Amino acid sequence: MNSISIRALLVRGMLAGLAAGVLALVVAYLLGEPRVDSAIAFEDAHSHEHEMEVVSRSLQSTAGLATGVLVFGVAIGGIAALAFCFALGRTGRFGPRATAMLVSAGALLAVYVVPFLKYPANPPSVGDPDTIGKRTTLYFLMMVLSVLLSVAAVILGKRLAPRLGNWNATVAAGAAFLVLVGLAYEFLPAINEVPKDFPATLLWQFRLSALAIQLTLWTAFGLLFGHLAERHLLPRAAPARDANGAAAPRTAPVG
């Protein structure tokens, strides 16, 4: 794949990421923000310390939320487009649409779902402020491990395929990935700082909404980018024209 195609796919990936970010923003505003407001109300009701807001809550839930989600969408769109350029033609006989969906599904699993299962998202008022650095470090460590193990699983599957066949090689690589992720879960320290009186339903709804945002983002990106990539890589052939410039009629195949 030449540099011109990579540049064009990178631009399309960022545009698809932006459009997917808009959809994720709608989900975040409708599902996530009400749970954040409820968590803040719980914190205010159970805390005697009231800090002055540097940024108002209304600004956080509108312009701040939109900026964060859209910038994130553009960034992951560009990165996923580069991953698509590497994966296309190297993951079997998949076209651009299928490859885009595979990349999106793999990114959702490795970048979000695997770290989320070990260190799930928590709303405001959950977590000790003194441990935020430790919690952030552990989360990103789990994310990096997940990405590296995913890449290793893909390489392992490709190397086993000639001996075991594609299906058995995929199963073996997937099993190895699960075992290593399980070991990472076991050895990395657990963090549980949820207050005992925090509503379990609110915590569950917040985590589901966080998962829904990521699912919307990556699914929309895969569908949109797959369409744009296919149109770029597999353009429709222009119809043949006769001497007068009119489109020549297509002849039906014989037999």
PDB file of C-alpha atoms in Angstrom:
ATOM      1  CA  MET A   1       0.000   0.000   0.000  1.00  0.00           C
ATOM      2  CA  ASN A   2       1.553   3.301  -1.097  1.00  0.00           C
ATOM      3  CA  SER A   3       1.877   6.448   1.004  1.00  0.00           C
ATOM      4  CA  ILE A   4      -0.906   8.228  -0.900  1.00  0.00           C
ATOM      5  CA  SER A   5      -3.421   5.511  -0.032  1.00  0.00           C
ATOM      6  CA  ILE A   6      -2.305   5.483   3.603  1.00  0.00           C
ATOM      7  CA  ARG A   7      -2.730   9.254   3.814  1.00  0.00           C
ATOM      8  CA  ALA A   8      -6.183   9.065   2.247  1.00  0.00           C
ATOM      9  CA  LEU A   9      -7.246   6.271   4.608  1.00  0.00           C
ATOM     10  CA  LEU A  10      -5.865   8.194   7.578  1.00  0.00           C
ATOM     11  CA  VAL A  11      -8.029  11.190   6.686  1.00  0.00           C
ATOM     12  CA  ARG A  12     -11.075   8.961   6.210  1.00  0.00           C
ATOM     13  CA  GLY A  13     -10.367   7.257   9.511  1.00  0.00           C
ATOM     14  CA  MET A  14     -10.281  10.585  11.345  1.00  0.00           C
ATOM     15  CA  LEU A  15     -13.528  11.666   9.670  1.00  0.00           C
ATOM     16  CA  ALA A  16     -15.174   8.366  10.567  1.00  0.00           C
ATOM     17  CA  GLY A  17     -13.880   8.770  14.118  1.00  0.00           C
ATOM     18  CA  LEU A  18     -15.387  12.237  14.293  1.00  0.00           C
ATOM     19  CA  ALA A  19     -18.777  10.992  13.075  1.00  0.00           C
ATOM     20  CA  ALA A  20     -18.644   8.043  15.479  1.00  0.00           C
ATOM     21  CA  GLY A  21     -17.737  10.485  18.244  1.00  0.00           C
ATOM     22  CA  VAL A  22     -20.920  12.445  17.560  1.00  0.00           C
ATOM     23  CA  LEU A  23     -23.008   9.303  18.042  1.00  0.00           C
ATOM     24  CA  ALA A  24     -21.063   8.375  21.172  1.00  0.00           C
ATOM     25  CA  LEU A  25     -21.593  11.906  22.461  1.00  0.00           C
ATOM     26  CA  VAL A  26     -25.369  11.477  22.181  1.00  0.00           C
ATOM     27  CA  VAL A  27     -25.175   8.224  24.149  1.00  0.00           C
ATOM     28  CA  ALA A  28     -22.893   9.813  26.754  1.00  0.00           C
ATOM     29  CA  TYR A  29     -25.233  12.757  27.220  1.00  0.00           C
ATOM     30  CA  LEU A  30     -28.406  10.680  27.421  1.00  0.00           C
ATOM     31  CA  LEU A  31     -27.107   7.729  29.446  1.00  0.00           C
ATOM     32  CA  GLY A  32     -23.949   8.827  31.196  1.00  0.00           C
ATOM     33  CA  GLU A  33     -24.614  12.368  32.367  1.00  0.00           C
ATOM     34  CA  PRO A  34     -27.766  11.590  34.411  1.00  0.00           C
ATOM     35  CA  ARG A  35     -25.758   8.976  36.356  1.00  0.00           C
ATOM     36  CA  VAL A  36     -22.928  11.441  36.906  1.00  0.00           C
ATOM     37  CA  ASP A  37     -25.425  13.981  38.273  1.00  0.00           C
ATOM     38  CA  SER A  38     -26.863  11.346  40.619  1.00  0.00           C
ATOM     39  CA  ALA A  39     -23.389  10.411  41.846  1.00  0.00           C
ATOM     40  CA  ILE A  40     -22.524  14.058  42.476  1.00  0.00           C
ATOM     41  CA  ALA A  41     -25.792  14.504  44.383  1.00  0.00           C
ATOM     42  CA  PHE A  42     -24.886  11.485  46.532  1.00  0.00           C
ATOM     43  CA  GLU A  43     -21.453  12.949  47.228  1.00  0.00           C
ATOM     44  CA  ASP A  44     -22.900  16.344  48.178  1.00  0.00           C
ATOM     45  CA  ALA A  45     -25.398  14.708  50.523  1.00  0.00           C
ATOM     46  CA  HIS A  46     -22.728  12.684  52.330  1.00  0.00           C
ATOM     47  CA  SER A  47     -19.872  15.162  52.431  1.00  0.00           C
ATOM     48  CA  HIS A  48     -19.475  18.172  54.683  1.00  0.00           C
ATOM     49  CA  GLU A  49     -16.693  19.645  52.558  1.00  0.00           C
ATOM     50  CA  HIS A  50     -17.761  21.745  49.585  1.00  0.00           C
ATOM     51  CA  GLU A  51     -15.017  22.721  47.169  1.00  0.00           C
ATOM     52  CA  MET A  52     -15.356  25.662  44.810  1.00  0.00           C
ATOM     53  CA  GLU A  53     -15.981  24.561  41.223  1.00  0.00           C
ATOM     54  CA  VAL A  54     -13.243  25.638  38.824  1.00  0.00           C
ATOM     55  CA  VAL A  55     -15.464  24.680  35.867  1.00  0.00           C
ATOM     56  CA  SER A  56     -19.220  24.724  36.241  1.00  0.00           C
ATOM     57  CA  ARG A  57     -21.125  21.453  36.026  1.00  0.00           C
ATOM     58  CA  SER A  58     -23.220  22.737  33.109  1.00  0.00           C
ATOM     59  CA  LEU A  59     -20.057  23.482  31.117  1.00  0.00           C
ATOM     60  CA  GLN A  60     -18.585  20.089  31.986  1.00  0.00           C
ATOM     61  CA  SER A  61     -21.684  18.237  30.799  1.00  0.00           C
ATOM     62  CA  THR A  62     -21.933  20.110  27.484  1.00  0.00           C
ATOM     63  CA  ALA A  63     -18.875  21.749  25.933  1.00  0.00           C
ATOM     64  CA  GLY A  64     -16.411  19.812  28.069  1.00  0.00           C
ATOM     65  CA  LEU A  65     -18.045  16.469  27.301  1.00  0.00           C
ATOM     66  CA  ALA A  66     -18.307  17.241  23.585  1.00  0.00           C
ATOM     67  CA  THR A  67     -14.674  18.322  23.342  1.00  0.00           C
ATOM     68  CA  GLY A  68     -13.397  15.232  25.112  1.00  0.00           C
ATOM     69  CA  VAL A  69     -15.503  12.719  23.185  1.00  0.00           C
ATOM     70  CA  LEU A  70     -14.954  14.274  19.747  1.00  0.00           C
ATOM     71  CA  VAL A  71     -11.195  14.714  20.174  1.00  0.00           C
ATOM     72  CA  PHE A  72     -10.989  11.118  21.391  1.00  0.00           C
ATOM     73  CA  GLY A  73     -13.022   9.965  18.389  1.00  0.00           C
ATOM     74  CA  VAL A  74     -10.740  11.715  15.902  1.00  0.00           C
ATOM     75  CA  ALA A  75      -7.618  10.368  17.646  1.00  0.00           C
ATOM     76  CA  ILE A  76      -8.734   6.751  17.773  1.00  0.00           C
ATOM     77  CA  GLY A  77     -10.028   7.061  14.206  1.00  0.00           C
ATOM     78  CA  GLY A  78      -6.570   7.970  12.957  1.00  0.00           C
ATOM     79  CA  ILE A  79      -4.845   5.241  14.978  1.00  0.00           C
ATOM     80  CA  ALA A  80      -7.385   2.606  13.927  1.00  0.00           C
ATOM     81  CA  ALA A  81      -6.991   3.638  10.272  1.00  0.00           C
ATOM     82  CA  LEU A  82      -3.239   2.991  10.495  1.00  0.00           C
ATOM     83  CA  ALA A  83      -3.949  -0.390  12.107  1.00  0.00           C
ATOM     84  CA  PHE A  84      -6.364  -1.100   9.245  1.00  0.00           C
ATOM     85  CA  CYS A  85      -3.637  -0.341   6.683  1.00  0.00           C
ATOM     86  CA  PHE A  86      -1.391  -2.898   8.381  1.00  0.00           C
ATOM     87  CA  ALA A  87      -4.111  -5.533   8.799  1.00  0.00           C
ATOM     88  CA  LEU A  88      -5.634  -5.345   5.307  1.00  0.00           C
ATOM     89  CA  GLY A  89      -4.599  -8.447   3.388  1.00  0.00           C
ATOM     90  CA  ARG A  90      -2.763  -9.951   6.373  1.00  0.00           C
ATOM     91  CA  THR A  91      -5.777 -11.320   8.270  1.00  0.00           C
ATOM     92  CA  GLY A  92      -7.155 -13.657   5.642  1.00  0.00           C
ATOM     93  CA  ARG A  93      -9.365 -13.029   2.641  1.00  0.00           C
ATOM     94  CA  PHE A  94     -11.313 -10.166   4.162  1.00  0.00           C
ATOM     95  CA  GLY A  95     -12.367  -7.107   2.212  1.00  0.00           C
ATOM     96  CA  PRO A  96     -12.120  -3.521   3.502  1.00  0.00           C
ATOM     97  CA  ARG A  97     -15.482  -3.593   5.310  1.00  0.00           C
ATOM     98  CA  ALA A  98     -14.788  -6.859   7.135  1.00  0.00           C
ATOM     99  CA  THR A  99     -11.235  -5.781   7.991  1.00  0.00           C
ATOM    100  CA  ALA A 100     -12.493  -2.481   9.396  1.00  0.00           C
ATOM    101  CA  MET A 101     -14.993  -4.305  11.610  1.00  0.00           C
ATOM    102  CA  LEU A 102     -12.309  -6.766  12.769  1.00  0.00           C
ATOM    103  CA  VAL A 103      -9.989  -3.895  13.680  1.00  0.00           C
ATOM    104  CA  SER A 104     -12.808  -2.101  15.517  1.00  0.00           C
ATOM    105  CA  ALA A 105     -13.843  -5.239  17.411  1.00  0.00           C
ATOM    106  CA  GLY A 106     -10.243  -5.997  18.329  1.00  0.00           C
ATOM    107  CA  ALA A 107      -9.656  -2.445  19.506  1.00  0.00           C
ATOM    108  CA  LEU A 108     -12.842  -2.442  21.581  1.00  0.00           C
ATOM    109  CA  LEU A 109     -11.796  -5.695  23.230  1.00  0.00           C
ATOM    110  CA  ALA A 110      -8.130  -4.875  23.818  1.00  0.00           C
ATOM    111  CA  VAL A 111      -8.294  -1.160  24.563  1.00  0.00           C
ATOM    112  CA  TYR A 112     -11.461  -1.066  26.634  1.00  0.00           C
ATOM    113  CA  VAL A 113     -13.231  -4.321  27.546  1.00  0.00           C
ATOM    114  CA  VAL A 114     -10.243  -6.226  28.967  1.00  0.00           C
ATOM    115  CA  PRO A 115      -9.026  -3.318  31.181  1.00  0.00           C
ATOM    116  CA  PHE A 116     -12.660  -2.524  32.084  1.00  0.00           C
ATOM    117  CA  LEU A 117     -13.245  -6.007  33.497  1.00  0.00           C
ATOM    118  CA  LYS A 118     -10.278  -5.586  35.848  1.00  0.00           C
ATOM    119  CA  TYR A 119     -10.675  -1.884  36.649  1.00  0.00           C
ATOM    120  CA  PRO A 120     -14.262  -0.865  35.782  1.00  0.00           C
ATOM    121  CA  ALA A 121     -15.298   2.762  35.415  1.00  0.00           C
ATOM    122  CA  ASN A 122     -16.485   4.509  38.549  1.00  0.00           C
ATOM    123  CA  PRO A 123     -18.673   7.605  38.867  1.00  0.00           C
ATOM    124  CA  PRO A 124     -17.761  10.683  40.933  1.00  0.00           C
ATOM    125  CA  SER A 125     -17.678  10.158  44.717  1.00  0.00           C
ATOM    126  CA  VAL A 126     -16.238   6.667  44.207  1.00  0.00           C
ATOM    127  CA  GLY A 127     -12.518   6.367  44.885  1.00  0.00           C
ATOM    128  CA  ASP A 128      -9.964   7.868  47.243  1.00  0.00           C
ATOM    129  CA  PRO A 129      -8.431  11.090  45.805  1.00  0.00           C
ATOM    130  CA  ASP A 130      -5.070  10.070  47.284  1.00  0.00           C
ATOM    131  CA  THR A 131      -4.927   6.915  45.122  1.00  0.00           C
ATOM    132  CA  ILE A 132      -5.904   8.440  41.790  1.00  0.00           C
ATOM    133  CA  GLY A 133      -2.331   8.267  40.506  1.00  0.00           C
ATOM    134  CA  LYS A 134      -2.015   4.600  41.437  1.00  0.00           C
ATOM    135  CA  ARG A 135      -5.401   3.746  39.920  1.00  0.00           C
ATOM    136  CA  THR A 136      -4.590   5.550  36.673  1.00  0.00           C
ATOM    137  CA  THR A 137      -1.213   3.821  36.389  1.00  0.00           C
ATOM    138  CA  LEU A 138      -2.705   0.375  36.960  1.00  0.00           C
ATOM    139  CA  TYR A 139      -5.465   0.980  34.427  1.00  0.00           C
ATOM    140  CA  PHE A 140      -3.054   2.059  31.690  1.00  0.00           C
ATOM    141  CA  LEU A 141      -0.718  -0.815  32.559  1.00  0.00           C
ATOM    142  CA  MET A 142      -3.614  -3.238  32.079  1.00  0.00           C
ATOM    143  CA  MET A 143      -4.516  -1.563  28.788  1.00  0.00           C
ATOM    144  CA  VAL A 144      -0.934  -1.781  27.468  1.00  0.00           C
ATOM    145  CA  LEU A 145      -0.698  -5.430  28.511  1.00  0.00           C
ATOM    146  CA  SER A 146      -4.020  -6.153  26.783  1.00  0.00           C
ATOM    147  CA  VAL A 147      -2.894  -4.538  23.526  1.00  0.00           C
ATOM    148  CA  LEU A 148       0.476  -6.328  23.563  1.00  0.00           C
ATOM    149  CA  LEU A 149      -1.143  -9.672  24.329  1.00  0.00           C
ATOM    150  CA  SER A 150      -3.660  -9.119  21.519  1.00  0.00           C
ATOM    151  CA  VAL A 151      -0.863  -8.477  19.031  1.00  0.00           C
ATOM    152  CA  ALA A 152       1.016 -11.521  20.313  1.00  0.00           C
ATOM    153  CA  ALA A 153      -2.130 -13.653  19.936  1.00  0.00           C
ATOM    154  CA  VAL A 154      -2.537 -12.560  16.305  1.00  0.00           C
ATOM    155  CA  ILE A 155       1.107 -13.390  15.553  1.00  0.00           C
ATOM    156  CA  LEU A 156       0.781 -16.749  17.286  1.00  0.00           C
ATOM    157  CA  GLY A 157      -2.341 -17.579  15.333  1.00  0.00           C
ATOM    158  CA  LYS A 158      -0.666 -16.799  12.002  1.00  0.00           C
ATOM    159  CA  ARG A 159       2.342 -18.952  12.861  1.00  0.00           C
ATOM    160  CA  LEU A 160       0.207 -21.895  13.978  1.00  0.00           C
ATOM    161  CA  ALA A 161      -2.144 -21.705  10.974  1.00  0.00           C
ATOM    162  CA  PRO A 162       0.056 -23.678   8.519  1.00  0.00           C
ATOM    163  CA  ARG A 163       0.247 -26.625  10.955  1.00  0.00           C
ATOM    164  CA  LEU A 164      -3.137 -26.511  12.687  1.00  0.00           C
ATOM    165  CA  GLY A 165      -5.373 -24.821  10.140  1.00  0.00           C
ATOM    166  CA  ASN A 166      -6.989 -21.414  10.517  1.00  0.00           C
ATOM    167  CA  TRP A 167      -9.778 -22.486  12.879  1.00  0.00           C
ATOM    168  CA  ASN A 168      -7.638 -24.484  15.304  1.00  0.00           C
ATOM    169  CA  ALA A 169      -4.896 -21.850  15.231  1.00  0.00           C
ATOM    170  CA  THR A 170      -7.426 -19.131  16.084  1.00  0.00           C
ATOM    171  CA  VAL A 171      -8.824 -21.175  18.964  1.00  0.00           C
ATOM    172  CA  ALA A 172      -5.331 -21.891  20.308  1.00  0.00           C
ATOM    173  CA  ALA A 173      -4.256 -18.252  20.072  1.00  0.00           C
ATOM    174  CA  GLY A 174      -7.502 -17.112  21.713  1.00  0.00           C
ATOM    175  CA  ALA A 175      -7.041 -19.591  24.550  1.00  0.00           C
ATOM    176  CA  ALA A 176      -3.466 -18.400  25.112  1.00  0.00           C
ATOM    177  CA  PHE A 177      -4.704 -14.802  25.195  1.00  0.00           C
ATOM    178  CA  LEU A 178      -7.352 -15.633  27.806  1.00  0.00           C
ATOM    179  CA  VAL A 179      -4.857 -17.504  29.989  1.00  0.00           C
ATOM    180  CA  LEU A 180      -2.347 -14.649  29.958  1.00  0.00           C
ATOM    181  CA  VAL A 181      -5.053 -12.046  30.606  1.00  0.00           C
ATOM    182  CA  GLY A 182      -6.255 -14.171  33.516  1.00  0.00           C
ATOM    183  CA  LEU A 183      -2.732 -14.222  34.949  1.00  0.00           C
ATOM    184  CA  ALA A 184      -2.546 -10.436  34.610  1.00  0.00           C
ATOM    185  CA  TYR A 185      -5.868 -10.134  36.445  1.00  0.00           C
ATOM    186  CA  GLU A 186      -4.522 -12.370  39.208  1.00  0.00           C
ATOM    187  CA  PHE A 187      -1.190 -10.639  39.766  1.00  0.00           C
ATOM    188  CA  LEU A 188      -2.186  -6.992  39.337  1.00  0.00           C
ATOM    189  CA  PRO A 189      -3.590  -5.530  42.566  1.00  0.00           C
ATOM    190  CA  ALA A 190      -7.342  -5.161  42.895  1.00  0.00           C
ATOM    191  CA  ILE A 191      -8.905  -1.824  43.787  1.00  0.00           C
ATOM    192  CA  ASN A 192     -12.234  -1.579  45.565  1.00  0.00           C
ATOM    193  CA  GLU A 193     -12.954   1.879  46.953  1.00  0.00           C
ATOM    194  CA  VAL A 194     -16.730   1.951  46.479  1.00  0.00           C
ATOM    195  CA  PRO A 195     -18.396   3.341  49.633  1.00  0.00           C
ATOM    196  CA  LYS A 196     -20.553   0.784  51.428  1.00  0.00           C
ATOM    197  CA  ASP A 197     -23.633   2.977  51.245  1.00  0.00           C
ATOM    198  CA  PHE A 198     -23.218   3.885  47.554  1.00  0.00           C
ATOM    199  CA  PRO A 199     -26.302   2.736  45.562  1.00  0.00           C
ATOM    200  CA  ALA A 200     -25.436  -0.500  43.770  1.00  0.00           C
ATOM    201  CA  THR A 201     -27.992   0.185  41.035  1.00  0.00           C
ATOM    202  CA  LEU A 202     -26.461   3.566  40.249  1.00  0.00           C
ATOM    203  CA  LEU A 203     -22.971   2.049  40.085  1.00  0.00           C
ATOM    204  CA  TRP A 204     -24.183  -0.703  37.735  1.00  0.00           C
ATOM    205  CA  GLN A 205     -26.032   1.765  35.495  1.00  0.00           C
ATOM    206  CA  PHE A 206     -23.005   4.051  35.302  1.00  0.00           C
ATOM    207  CA  ARG A 207     -20.720   1.213  34.263  1.00  0.00           C
ATOM    208  CA  LEU A 208     -23.201  -0.033  31.680  1.00  0.00           C
ATOM    209  CA  SER A 209     -23.503   3.465  30.223  1.00  0.00           C
ATOM    210  CA  ALA A 210     -19.704   3.733  30.008  1.00  0.00           C
ATOM    211  CA  LEU A 211     -19.616   0.416  28.154  1.00  0.00           C
ATOM    212  CA  ALA A 212     -22.460   1.553  25.852  1.00  0.00           C
ATOM    213  CA  ILE A 213     -20.519   4.691  24.906  1.00  0.00           C
ATOM    214  CA  GLN A 214     -17.478   2.687  23.833  1.00  0.00           C
ATOM    215  CA  LEU A 215     -19.597   0.094  22.039  1.00  0.00           C
ATOM    216  CA  THR A 216     -21.350   2.839  20.084  1.00  0.00           C
ATOM    217  CA  LEU A 217     -18.089   4.554  19.234  1.00  0.00           C
ATOM    218  CA  TRP A 218     -16.267   1.502  17.925  1.00  0.00           C
ATOM    219  CA  THR A 219     -19.245  -0.049  16.143  1.00  0.00           C
ATOM    220  CA  ALA A 220     -20.074   3.197  14.359  1.00  0.00           C
ATOM    221  CA  PHE A 221     -16.437   3.704  13.442  1.00  0.00           C
ATOM    222  CA  GLY A 222     -16.119   0.208  12.003  1.00  0.00           C
ATOM    223  CA  LEU A 223     -19.207   0.607   9.851  1.00  0.00           C
ATOM    224  CA  LEU A 224     -18.434   4.144   8.656  1.00  0.00           C
ATOM    225  CA  PHE A 225     -14.738   3.628   8.034  1.00  0.00           C
ATOM    226  CA  GLY A 226     -15.346   0.294   6.302  1.00  0.00           C
ATOM    227  CA  HIS A 227     -17.684   2.046   3.864  1.00  0.00           C
ATOM    228  CA  LEU A 228     -15.252   4.913   3.214  1.00  0.00           C
ATOM    229  CA  ALA A 229     -12.264   2.593   2.859  1.00  0.00           C
ATOM    230  CA  GLU A 230     -14.073   0.334   0.408  1.00  0.00           C
ATOM    231  CA  ARG A 231     -15.110   3.276  -1.765  1.00  0.00           C
ATOM    232  CA  HIS A 232     -11.493   4.461  -1.828  1.00  0.00           C
ATOM    233  CA  LEU A 233      -9.810   1.105  -2.391  1.00  0.00           C
ATOM    234  CA  LEU A 234     -12.436  -0.470  -4.654  1.00  0.00           C
ATOM    235  CA  PRO A 235     -13.856   2.349  -6.784  1.00  0.00           C
ATOM    236  CA  ARG A 236     -16.637   1.462  -9.162  1.00  0.00           C
ATOM    237  CA  ALA A 237     -15.486   1.156 -12.753  1.00  0.00           C
ATOM    238  CA  ALA A 238     -16.793   3.887 -15.040  1.00  0.00           C
ATOM    239  CA  PRO A 239     -19.173   2.589 -17.743  1.00  0.00           C
ATOM    240  CA  ALA A 240     -17.746   2.221 -21.233  1.00  0.00           C
ATOM    241  CA  ARG A 241     -18.856   4.893 -23.731  1.00  0.00           C
ATOM    242  CA  ASP A 242     -19.323   4.820 -27.473  1.00  0.00           C
ATOM    243  CA  ALA A 243     -17.950   7.277 -30.037  1.00  0.00           C
ATOM    244  CA  ASN A 244     -20.788   9.768 -29.366  1.00  0.00           C
ATOM    245  CA  GLY A 245     -20.064   9.816 -25.627  1.00  0.00           C
ATOM    246  CA  ALA A 246     -23.146   7.836 -24.639  1.00  0.00           C
ATOM    247  CA  ALA A 247     -22.848   4.979 -22.211  1.00  0.00           C
ATOM    248  CA  ALA A 248     -22.601   1.698 -24.031  1.00  0.00           C
ATOM    249  CA  PRO A 249     -25.299  -0.847 -23.141  1.00  0.00           C
ATOM    250  CA  ARG A 250     -24.185  -3.752 -20.990  1.00  0.00           C
ATOM    251  CA  THR A 251     -24.506  -7.139 -22.679  1.00  0.00           C
ATOM    252  CA  ALA A 252     -25.950 -10.020 -20.754  1.00  0.00           C
ATOM    253  CA  PRO A 253     -23.527 -12.872 -20.038  1.00  0.00           C
ATOM    254  CA  VAL A 254     -23.881 -15.891 -22.283  1.00  0.00           C
ATOM    255  CA  GLY A 255     -24.934 -19.126 -20.662  1.00  0.00           C
TER     256      GLY A 255
END
